[in-house]
mmCIF file of C-alpha atoms and ligand atoms in Angstrom:
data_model
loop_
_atom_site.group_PDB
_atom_site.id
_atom_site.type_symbol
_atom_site.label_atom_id
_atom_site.label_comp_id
_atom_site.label_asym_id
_atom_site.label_seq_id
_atom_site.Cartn_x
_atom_site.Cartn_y
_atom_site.Cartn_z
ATOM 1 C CA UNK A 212 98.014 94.437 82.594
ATOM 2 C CA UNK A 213 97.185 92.474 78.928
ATOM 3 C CA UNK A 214 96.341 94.699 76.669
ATOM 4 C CA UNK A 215 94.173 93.433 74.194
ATOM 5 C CA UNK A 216 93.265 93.951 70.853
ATOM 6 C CA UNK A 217 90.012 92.515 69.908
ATOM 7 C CA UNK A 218 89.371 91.633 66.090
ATOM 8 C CA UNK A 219 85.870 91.603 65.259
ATOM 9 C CA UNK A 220 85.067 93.693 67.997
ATOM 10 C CA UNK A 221 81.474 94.979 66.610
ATOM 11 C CA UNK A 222 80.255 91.248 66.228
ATOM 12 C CA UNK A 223 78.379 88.776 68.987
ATOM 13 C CA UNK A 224 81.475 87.267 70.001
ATOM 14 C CA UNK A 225 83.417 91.072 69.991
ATOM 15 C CA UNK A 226 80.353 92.394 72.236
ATOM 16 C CA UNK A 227 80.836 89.873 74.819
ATOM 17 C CA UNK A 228 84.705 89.862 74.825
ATOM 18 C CA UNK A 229 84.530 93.819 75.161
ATOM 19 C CA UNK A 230 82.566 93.090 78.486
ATOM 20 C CA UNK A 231 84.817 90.491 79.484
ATOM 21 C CA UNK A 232 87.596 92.646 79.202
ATOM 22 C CA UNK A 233 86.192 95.513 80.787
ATOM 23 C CA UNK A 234 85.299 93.128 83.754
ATOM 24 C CA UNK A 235 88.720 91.638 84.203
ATOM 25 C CA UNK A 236 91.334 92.859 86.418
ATOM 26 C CA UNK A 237 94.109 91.996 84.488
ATOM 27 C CA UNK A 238 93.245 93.481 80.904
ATOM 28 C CA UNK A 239 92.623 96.141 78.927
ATOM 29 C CA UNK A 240 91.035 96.698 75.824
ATOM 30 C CA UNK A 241 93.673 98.492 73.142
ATOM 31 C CA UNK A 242 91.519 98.994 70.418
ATOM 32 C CA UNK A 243 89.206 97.226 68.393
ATOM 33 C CA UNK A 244 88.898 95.919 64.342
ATOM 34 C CA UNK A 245 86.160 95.389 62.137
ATOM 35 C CA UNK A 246 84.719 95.526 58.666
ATOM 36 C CA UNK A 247 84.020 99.336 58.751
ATOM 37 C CA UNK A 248 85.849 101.985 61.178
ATOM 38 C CA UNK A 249 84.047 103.712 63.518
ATOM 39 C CA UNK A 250 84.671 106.455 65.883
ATOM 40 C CA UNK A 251 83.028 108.504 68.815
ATOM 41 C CA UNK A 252 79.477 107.914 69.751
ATOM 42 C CA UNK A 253 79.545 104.800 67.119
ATOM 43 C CA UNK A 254 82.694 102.652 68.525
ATOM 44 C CA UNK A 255 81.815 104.037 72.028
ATOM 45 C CA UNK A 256 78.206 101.698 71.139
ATOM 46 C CA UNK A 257 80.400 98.777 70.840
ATOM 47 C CA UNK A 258 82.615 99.658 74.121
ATOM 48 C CA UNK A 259 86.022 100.995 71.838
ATOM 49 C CA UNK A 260 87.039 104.359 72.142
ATOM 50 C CA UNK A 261 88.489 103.534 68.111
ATOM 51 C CA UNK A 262 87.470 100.768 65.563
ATOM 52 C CA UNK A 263 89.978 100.604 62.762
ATOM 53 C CA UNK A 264 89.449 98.850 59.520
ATOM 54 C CA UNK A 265 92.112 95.778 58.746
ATOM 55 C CA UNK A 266 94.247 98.391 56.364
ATOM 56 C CA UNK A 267 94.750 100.480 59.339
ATOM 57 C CA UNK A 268 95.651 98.599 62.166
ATOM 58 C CA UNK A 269 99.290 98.642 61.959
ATOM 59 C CA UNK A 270 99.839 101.009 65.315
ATOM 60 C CA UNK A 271 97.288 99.566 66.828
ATOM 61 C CA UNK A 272 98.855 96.150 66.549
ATOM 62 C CA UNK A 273 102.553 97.551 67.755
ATOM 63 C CA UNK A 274 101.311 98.370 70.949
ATOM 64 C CA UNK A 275 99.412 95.427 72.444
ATOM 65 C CA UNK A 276 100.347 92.584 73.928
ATOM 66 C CA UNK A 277 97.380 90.081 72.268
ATOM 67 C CA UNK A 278 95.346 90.077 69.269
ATOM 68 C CA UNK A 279 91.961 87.522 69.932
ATOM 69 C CA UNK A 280 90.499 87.670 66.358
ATOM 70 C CA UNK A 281 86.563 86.614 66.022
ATOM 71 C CA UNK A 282 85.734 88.108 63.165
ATOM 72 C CA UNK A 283 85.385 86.344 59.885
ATOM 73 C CA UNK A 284 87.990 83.667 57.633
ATOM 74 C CA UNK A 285 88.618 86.684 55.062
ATOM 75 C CA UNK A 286 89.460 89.102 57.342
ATOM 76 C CA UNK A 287 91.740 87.151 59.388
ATOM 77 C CA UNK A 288 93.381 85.937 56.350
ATOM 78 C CA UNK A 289 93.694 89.957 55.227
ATOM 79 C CA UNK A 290 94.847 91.045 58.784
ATOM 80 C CA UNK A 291 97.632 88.288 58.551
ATOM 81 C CA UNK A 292 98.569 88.671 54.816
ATOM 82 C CA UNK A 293 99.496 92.463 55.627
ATOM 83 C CA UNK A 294 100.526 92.718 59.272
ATOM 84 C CA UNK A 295 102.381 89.629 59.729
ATOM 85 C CA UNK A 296 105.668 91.560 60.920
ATOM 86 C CA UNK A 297 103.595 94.043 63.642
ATOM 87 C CA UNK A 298 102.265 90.750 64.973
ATOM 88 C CA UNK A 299 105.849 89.380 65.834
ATOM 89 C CA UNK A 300 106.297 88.598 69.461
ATOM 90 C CA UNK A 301 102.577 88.805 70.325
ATOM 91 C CA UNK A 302 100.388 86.672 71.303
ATOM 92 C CA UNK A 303 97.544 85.764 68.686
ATOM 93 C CA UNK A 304 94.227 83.871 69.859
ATOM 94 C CA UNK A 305 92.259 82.793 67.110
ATOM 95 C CA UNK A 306 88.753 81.800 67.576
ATOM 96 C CA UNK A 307 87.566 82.361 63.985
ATOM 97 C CA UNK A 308 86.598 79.554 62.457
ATOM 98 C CA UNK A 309 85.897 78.027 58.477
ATOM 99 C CA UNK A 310 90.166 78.965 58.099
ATOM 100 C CA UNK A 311 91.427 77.395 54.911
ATOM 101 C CA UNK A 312 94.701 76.135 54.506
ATOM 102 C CA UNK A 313 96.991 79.434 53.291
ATOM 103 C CA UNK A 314 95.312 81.253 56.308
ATOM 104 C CA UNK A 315 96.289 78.027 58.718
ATOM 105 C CA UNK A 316 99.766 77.876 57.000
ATOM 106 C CA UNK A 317 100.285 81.707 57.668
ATOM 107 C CA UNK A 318 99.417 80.967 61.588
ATOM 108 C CA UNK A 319 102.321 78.353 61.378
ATOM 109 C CA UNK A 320 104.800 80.916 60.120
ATOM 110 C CA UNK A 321 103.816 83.595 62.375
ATOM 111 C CA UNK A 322 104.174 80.988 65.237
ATOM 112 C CA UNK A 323 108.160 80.538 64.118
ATOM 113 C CA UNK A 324 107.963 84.878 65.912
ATOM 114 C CA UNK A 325 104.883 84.842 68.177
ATOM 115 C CA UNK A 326 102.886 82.892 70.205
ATOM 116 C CA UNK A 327 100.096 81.628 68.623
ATOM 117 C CA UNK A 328 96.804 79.626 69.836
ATOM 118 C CA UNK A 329 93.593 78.621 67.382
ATOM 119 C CA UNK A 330 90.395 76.845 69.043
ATOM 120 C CA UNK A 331 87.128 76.049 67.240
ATOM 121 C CA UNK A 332 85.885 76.187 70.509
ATOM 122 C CA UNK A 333 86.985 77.464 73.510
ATOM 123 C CA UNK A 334 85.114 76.118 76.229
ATOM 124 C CA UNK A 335 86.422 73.473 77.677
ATOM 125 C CA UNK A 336 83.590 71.031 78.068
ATOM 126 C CA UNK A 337 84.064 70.649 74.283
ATOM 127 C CA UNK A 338 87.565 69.543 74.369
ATOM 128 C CA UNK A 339 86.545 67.068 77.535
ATOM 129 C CA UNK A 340 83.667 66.113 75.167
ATOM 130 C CA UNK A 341 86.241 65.408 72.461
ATOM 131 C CA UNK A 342 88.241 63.103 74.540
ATOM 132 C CA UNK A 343 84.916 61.080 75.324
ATOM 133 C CA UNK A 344 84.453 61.001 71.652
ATOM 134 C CA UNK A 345 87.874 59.285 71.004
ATOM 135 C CA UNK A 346 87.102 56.980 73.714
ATOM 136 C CA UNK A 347 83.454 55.621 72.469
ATOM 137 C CA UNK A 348 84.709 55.617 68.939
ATOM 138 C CA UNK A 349 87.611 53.293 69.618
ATOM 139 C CA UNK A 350 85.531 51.257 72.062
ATOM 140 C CA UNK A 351 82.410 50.895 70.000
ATOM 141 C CA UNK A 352 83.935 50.101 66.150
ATOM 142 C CA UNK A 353 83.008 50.785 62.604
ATOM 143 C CA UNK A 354 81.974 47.452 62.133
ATOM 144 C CA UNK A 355 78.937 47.533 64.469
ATOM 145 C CA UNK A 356 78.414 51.652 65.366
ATOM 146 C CA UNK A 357 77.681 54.703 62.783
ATOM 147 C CA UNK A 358 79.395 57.587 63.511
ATOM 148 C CA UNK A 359 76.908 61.030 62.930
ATOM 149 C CA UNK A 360 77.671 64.367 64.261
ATOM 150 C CA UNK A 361 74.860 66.840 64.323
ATOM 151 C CA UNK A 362 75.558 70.500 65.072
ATOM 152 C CA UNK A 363 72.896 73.339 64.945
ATOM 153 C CA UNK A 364 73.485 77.214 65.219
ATOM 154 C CA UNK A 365 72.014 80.319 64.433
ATOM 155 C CA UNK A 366 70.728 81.825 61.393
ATOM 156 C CA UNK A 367 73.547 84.203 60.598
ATOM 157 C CA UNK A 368 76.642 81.385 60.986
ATOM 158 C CA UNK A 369 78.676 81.478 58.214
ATOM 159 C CA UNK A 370 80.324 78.130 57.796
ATOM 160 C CA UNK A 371 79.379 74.627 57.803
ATOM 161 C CA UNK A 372 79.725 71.991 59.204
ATOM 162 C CA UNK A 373 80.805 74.281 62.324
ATOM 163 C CA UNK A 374 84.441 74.201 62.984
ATOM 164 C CA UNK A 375 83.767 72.450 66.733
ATOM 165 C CA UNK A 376 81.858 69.645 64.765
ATOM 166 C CA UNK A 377 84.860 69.057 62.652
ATOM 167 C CA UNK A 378 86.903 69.228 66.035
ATOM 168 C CA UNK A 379 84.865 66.044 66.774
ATOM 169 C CA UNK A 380 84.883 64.299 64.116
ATOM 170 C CA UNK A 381 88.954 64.301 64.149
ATOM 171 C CA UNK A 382 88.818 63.259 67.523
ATOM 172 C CA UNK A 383 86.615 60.371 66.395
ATOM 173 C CA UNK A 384 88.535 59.469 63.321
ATOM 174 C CA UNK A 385 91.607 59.523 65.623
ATOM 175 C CA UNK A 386 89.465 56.983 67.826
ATOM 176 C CA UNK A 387 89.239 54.671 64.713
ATOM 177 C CA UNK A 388 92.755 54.981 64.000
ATOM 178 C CA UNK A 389 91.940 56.928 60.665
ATOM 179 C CA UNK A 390 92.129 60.679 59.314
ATOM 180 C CA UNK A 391 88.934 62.541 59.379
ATOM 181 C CA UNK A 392 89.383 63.310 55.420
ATOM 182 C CA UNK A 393 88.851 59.531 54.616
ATOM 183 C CA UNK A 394 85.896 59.065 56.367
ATOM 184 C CA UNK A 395 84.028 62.300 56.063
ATOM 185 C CA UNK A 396 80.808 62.865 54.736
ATOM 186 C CA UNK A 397 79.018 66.186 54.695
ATOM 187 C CA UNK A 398 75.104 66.039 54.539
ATOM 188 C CA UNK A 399 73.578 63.564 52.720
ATOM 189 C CA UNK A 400 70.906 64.079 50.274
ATOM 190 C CA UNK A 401 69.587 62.599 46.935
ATOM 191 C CA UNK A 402 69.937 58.782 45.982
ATOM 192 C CA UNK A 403 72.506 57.929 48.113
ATOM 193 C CA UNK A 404 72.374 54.545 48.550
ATOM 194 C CA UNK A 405 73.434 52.129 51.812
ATOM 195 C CA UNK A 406 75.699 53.926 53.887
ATOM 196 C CA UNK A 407 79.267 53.081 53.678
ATOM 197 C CA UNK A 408 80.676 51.451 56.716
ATOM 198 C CA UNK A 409 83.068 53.602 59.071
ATOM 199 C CA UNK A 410 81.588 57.293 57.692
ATOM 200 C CA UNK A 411 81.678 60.065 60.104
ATOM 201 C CA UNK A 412 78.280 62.048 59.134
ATOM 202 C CA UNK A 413 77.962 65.744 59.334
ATOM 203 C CA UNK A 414 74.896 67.540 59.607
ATOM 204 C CA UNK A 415 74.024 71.058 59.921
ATOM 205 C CA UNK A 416 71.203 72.640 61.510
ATOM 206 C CA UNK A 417 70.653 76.702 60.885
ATOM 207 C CA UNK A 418 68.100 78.842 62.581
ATOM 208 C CA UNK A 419 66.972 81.111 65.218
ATOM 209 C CA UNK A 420 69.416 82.387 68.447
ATOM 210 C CA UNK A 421 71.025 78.857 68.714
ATOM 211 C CA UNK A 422 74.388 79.764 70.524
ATOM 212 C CA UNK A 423 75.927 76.031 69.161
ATOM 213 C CA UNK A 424 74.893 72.621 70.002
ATOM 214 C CA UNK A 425 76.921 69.417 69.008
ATOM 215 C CA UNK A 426 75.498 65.949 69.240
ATOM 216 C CA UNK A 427 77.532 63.052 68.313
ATOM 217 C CA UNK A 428 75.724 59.572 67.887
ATOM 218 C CA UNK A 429 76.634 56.441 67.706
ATOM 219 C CA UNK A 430 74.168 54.069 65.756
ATOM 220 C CA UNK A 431 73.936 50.231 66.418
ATOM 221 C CA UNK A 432 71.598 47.673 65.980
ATOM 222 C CA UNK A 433 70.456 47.307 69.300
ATOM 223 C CA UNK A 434 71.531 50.243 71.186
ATOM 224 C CA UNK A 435 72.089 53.895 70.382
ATOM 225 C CA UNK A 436 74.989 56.181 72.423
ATOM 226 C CA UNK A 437 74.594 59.538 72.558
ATOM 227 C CA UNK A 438 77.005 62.550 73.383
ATOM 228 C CA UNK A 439 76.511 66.351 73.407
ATOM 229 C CA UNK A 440 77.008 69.615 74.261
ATOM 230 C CA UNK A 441 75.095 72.638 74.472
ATOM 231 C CA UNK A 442 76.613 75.650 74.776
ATOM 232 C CA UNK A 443 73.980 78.333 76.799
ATOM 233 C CA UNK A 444 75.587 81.897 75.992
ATOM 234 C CA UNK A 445 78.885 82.952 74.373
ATOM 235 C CA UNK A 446 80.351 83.820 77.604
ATOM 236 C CA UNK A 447 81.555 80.690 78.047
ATOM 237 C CA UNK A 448 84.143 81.275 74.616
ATOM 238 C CA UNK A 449 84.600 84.919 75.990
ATOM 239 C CA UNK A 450 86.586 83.630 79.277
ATOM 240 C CA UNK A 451 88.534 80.838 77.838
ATOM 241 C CA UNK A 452 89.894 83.154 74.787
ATOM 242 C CA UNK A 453 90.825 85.724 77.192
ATOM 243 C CA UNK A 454 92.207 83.031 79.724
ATOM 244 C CA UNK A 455 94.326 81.775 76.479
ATOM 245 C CA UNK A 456 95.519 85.447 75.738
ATOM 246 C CA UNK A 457 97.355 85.337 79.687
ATOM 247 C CA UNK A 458 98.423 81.529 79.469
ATOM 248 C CA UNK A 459 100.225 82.600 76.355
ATOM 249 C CA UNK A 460 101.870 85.384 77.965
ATOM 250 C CA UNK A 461 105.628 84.842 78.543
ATOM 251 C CA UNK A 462 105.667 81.198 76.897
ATOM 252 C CA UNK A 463 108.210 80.415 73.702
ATOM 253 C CA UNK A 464 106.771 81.128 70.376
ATOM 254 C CA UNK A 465 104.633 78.056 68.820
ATOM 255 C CA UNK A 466 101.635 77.069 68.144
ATOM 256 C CA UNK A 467 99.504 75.800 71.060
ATOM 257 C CA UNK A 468 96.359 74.195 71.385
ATOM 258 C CA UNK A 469 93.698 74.054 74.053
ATOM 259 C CA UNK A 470 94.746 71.046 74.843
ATOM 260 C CA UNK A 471 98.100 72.604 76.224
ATOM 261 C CA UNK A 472 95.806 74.735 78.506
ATOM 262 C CA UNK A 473 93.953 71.498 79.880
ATOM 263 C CA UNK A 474 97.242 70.398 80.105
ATOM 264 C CA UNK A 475 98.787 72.627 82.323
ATOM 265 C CA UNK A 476 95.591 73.451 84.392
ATOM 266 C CA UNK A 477 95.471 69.453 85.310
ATOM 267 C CA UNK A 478 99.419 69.840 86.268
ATOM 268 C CA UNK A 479 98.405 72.830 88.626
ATOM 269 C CA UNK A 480 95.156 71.199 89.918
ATOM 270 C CA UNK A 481 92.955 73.634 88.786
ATOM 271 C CA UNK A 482 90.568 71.269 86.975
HETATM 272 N N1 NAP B 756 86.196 79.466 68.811
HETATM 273 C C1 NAP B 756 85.044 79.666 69.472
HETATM 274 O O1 NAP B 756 84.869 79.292 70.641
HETATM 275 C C2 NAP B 756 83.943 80.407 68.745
HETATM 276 C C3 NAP B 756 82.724 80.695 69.404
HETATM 277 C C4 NAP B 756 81.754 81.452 68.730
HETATM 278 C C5 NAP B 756 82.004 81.890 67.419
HETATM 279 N N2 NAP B 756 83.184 81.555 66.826
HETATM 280 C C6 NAP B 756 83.547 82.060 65.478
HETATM 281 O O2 NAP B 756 83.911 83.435 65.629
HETATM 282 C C7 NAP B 756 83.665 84.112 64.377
HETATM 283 C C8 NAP B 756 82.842 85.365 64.651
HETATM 284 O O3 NAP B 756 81.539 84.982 65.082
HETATM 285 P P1 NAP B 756 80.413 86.083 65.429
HETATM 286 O O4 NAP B 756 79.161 85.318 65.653
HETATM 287 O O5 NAP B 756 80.918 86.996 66.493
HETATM 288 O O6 NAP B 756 80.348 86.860 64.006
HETATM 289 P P2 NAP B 756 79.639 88.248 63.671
HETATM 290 O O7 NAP B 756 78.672 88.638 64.739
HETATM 291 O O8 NAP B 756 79.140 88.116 62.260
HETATM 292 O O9 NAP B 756 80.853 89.315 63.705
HETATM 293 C C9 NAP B 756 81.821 89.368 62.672
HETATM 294 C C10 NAP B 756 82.820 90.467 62.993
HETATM 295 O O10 NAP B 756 83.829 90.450 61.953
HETATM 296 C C11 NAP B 756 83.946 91.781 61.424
HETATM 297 N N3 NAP B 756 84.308 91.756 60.004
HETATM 298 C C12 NAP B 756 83.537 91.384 58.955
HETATM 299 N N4 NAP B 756 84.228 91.561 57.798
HETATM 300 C C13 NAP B 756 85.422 92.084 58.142
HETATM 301 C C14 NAP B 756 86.560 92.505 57.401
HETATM 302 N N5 NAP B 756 86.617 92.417 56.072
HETATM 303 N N6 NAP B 756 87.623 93.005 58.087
HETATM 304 C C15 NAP B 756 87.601 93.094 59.445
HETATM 305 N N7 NAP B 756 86.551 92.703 60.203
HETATM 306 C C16 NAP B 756 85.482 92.208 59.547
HETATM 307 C C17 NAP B 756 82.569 92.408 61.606
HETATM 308 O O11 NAP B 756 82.711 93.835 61.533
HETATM 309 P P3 NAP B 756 81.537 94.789 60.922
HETATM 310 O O12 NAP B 756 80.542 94.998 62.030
HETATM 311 O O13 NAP B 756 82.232 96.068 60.583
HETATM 312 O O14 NAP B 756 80.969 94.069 59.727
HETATM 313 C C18 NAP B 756 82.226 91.881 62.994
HETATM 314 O O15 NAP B 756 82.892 92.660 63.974
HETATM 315 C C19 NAP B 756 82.994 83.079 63.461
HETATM 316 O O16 NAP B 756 83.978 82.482 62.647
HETATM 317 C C20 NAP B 756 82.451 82.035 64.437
HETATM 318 O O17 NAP B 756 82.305 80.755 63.857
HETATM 319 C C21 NAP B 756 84.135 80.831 67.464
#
């Protein structure tokens, strides 16, 4: 049995983890985190018999096997910063996205002790989605196709452009034989004169329930390729965070990917 610690527990992605959880088999929710703790009635709302602030999850931490962490770029940063040494010999699932680079470089320390896996996105249509991205970008060049990625979620997303549009854009840049940082260029607006040839584009799109949809475009003169996905409920990022918490389990410290998962999976002939 897994047990699981879920950070971020009282948010969208916590509620449908919770149920996840509580559906599986082969977990068990330890505990949950969040901004403010709650307790009784009020953490029992949120399926946790305890919901303990980032200051106080020290025991929690020393007695689960996984921490998946949805909750927000601060907090993360704050549940690393102080409980870096609880964490040891763990495994860590990271679905929280908008991470700068002292949170990202703290994952790569804690992954010298524990097992450690971060996704943007964890369904996997996005990663297969990535790979066709890479594909079309080296196949239909700079010279002659513009690059655009256009992502929209809902109202209450914090960061932008969304971490799974940034996903594809690497993959793209990698397609062109370039990093993503050269090329990148975050909504438009203003005189901005002719576009500059070999851009990757990034637009965001706010509003409403939108769970997260990703388009990627490819412009031409004469023909127009389009590639997307649309993701229908969080579910979907529920499952393959939890199915990263088990694949971790017994592997080496490190940092994996979701591309380790696909990995593997295609090795056993599961997809
Ligand atoms: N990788 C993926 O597949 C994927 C998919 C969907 C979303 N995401 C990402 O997951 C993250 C969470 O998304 P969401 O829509 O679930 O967000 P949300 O509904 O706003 O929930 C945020 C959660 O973080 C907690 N939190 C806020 N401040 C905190 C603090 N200082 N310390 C500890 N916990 C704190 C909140 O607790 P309170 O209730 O106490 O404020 C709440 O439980 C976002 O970064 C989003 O982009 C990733």
């Amino acid at each position: 049995m897994l047990r699981v610690v879920v950070s971020g527990v009282t948010g969208r992605m916590g509620h449908v983890l919770v149920r996840r959880i509580a559906e599986s088999v082969d977990s068990e929710l330890a505990g949950g985190i969040a901004g403010r703790a709650r307790d009784g009635e009020a953490a029992a709302r949120h399926g946790c018999g305890r919901i303990v602030t980032v200051e106080e999850a020290a025991p929690l931490l020393a007695e689960c096997d996984a921490l998946i962490d949805f909750s927000t770029a601060v907090a993360l940063d704050a549940l690393l910063a102080r409980h870096g040494a609880a964490l040891e010999g763990r495994s860590i699932v990271v679905g929280t996205t908008g991470l700068g680079e002292a949170t990202e470089a703290r994952l790569d320390t804690l992954a010298a002790r524990a097992r450690v896996l971060s996704a943007a996105n964890f369904s996997i249509g996005v990663h297969v989605l990535a790979r066709l991205v890479e594909e079309a970008a080296r196949r239909l060049g700079a010279g002659e196709y513009d690059l655009e990625i256009v992502e929209t979620h809902h109202r209450r997303k914090a960061d932008a452009p969304s971490g799974t549009a940034l996903l594809l854009g690497r993959a793209a840049a990698r397609g062109r034989g370039t990093q993503l940082d050269a090329v990148r260029r975050d909504a438009r607006s203003g005189m901005t004169g002719e576009r500059a040839p070999g851009e990757i584009g990034f637009h965001a799109v706010r509003g409403g329930g939108v769970v997260g949809e990703h388009r990627v475009l490819l412009l031409g003169e004469r023909e127009r390729i389009e590639l997307a996905h649309a993701a229908l409920d969080r579910s979907i990022f529920a499952a393959g965070a939890l199915e990263a918490a088990h694949w971790l389990s017994g592997r080496a410290p490190g940092r994996y990917t979701m591309a380790d998962i696909a990995g593997s999976r295609a090795r056993t002939g599961e997809a």
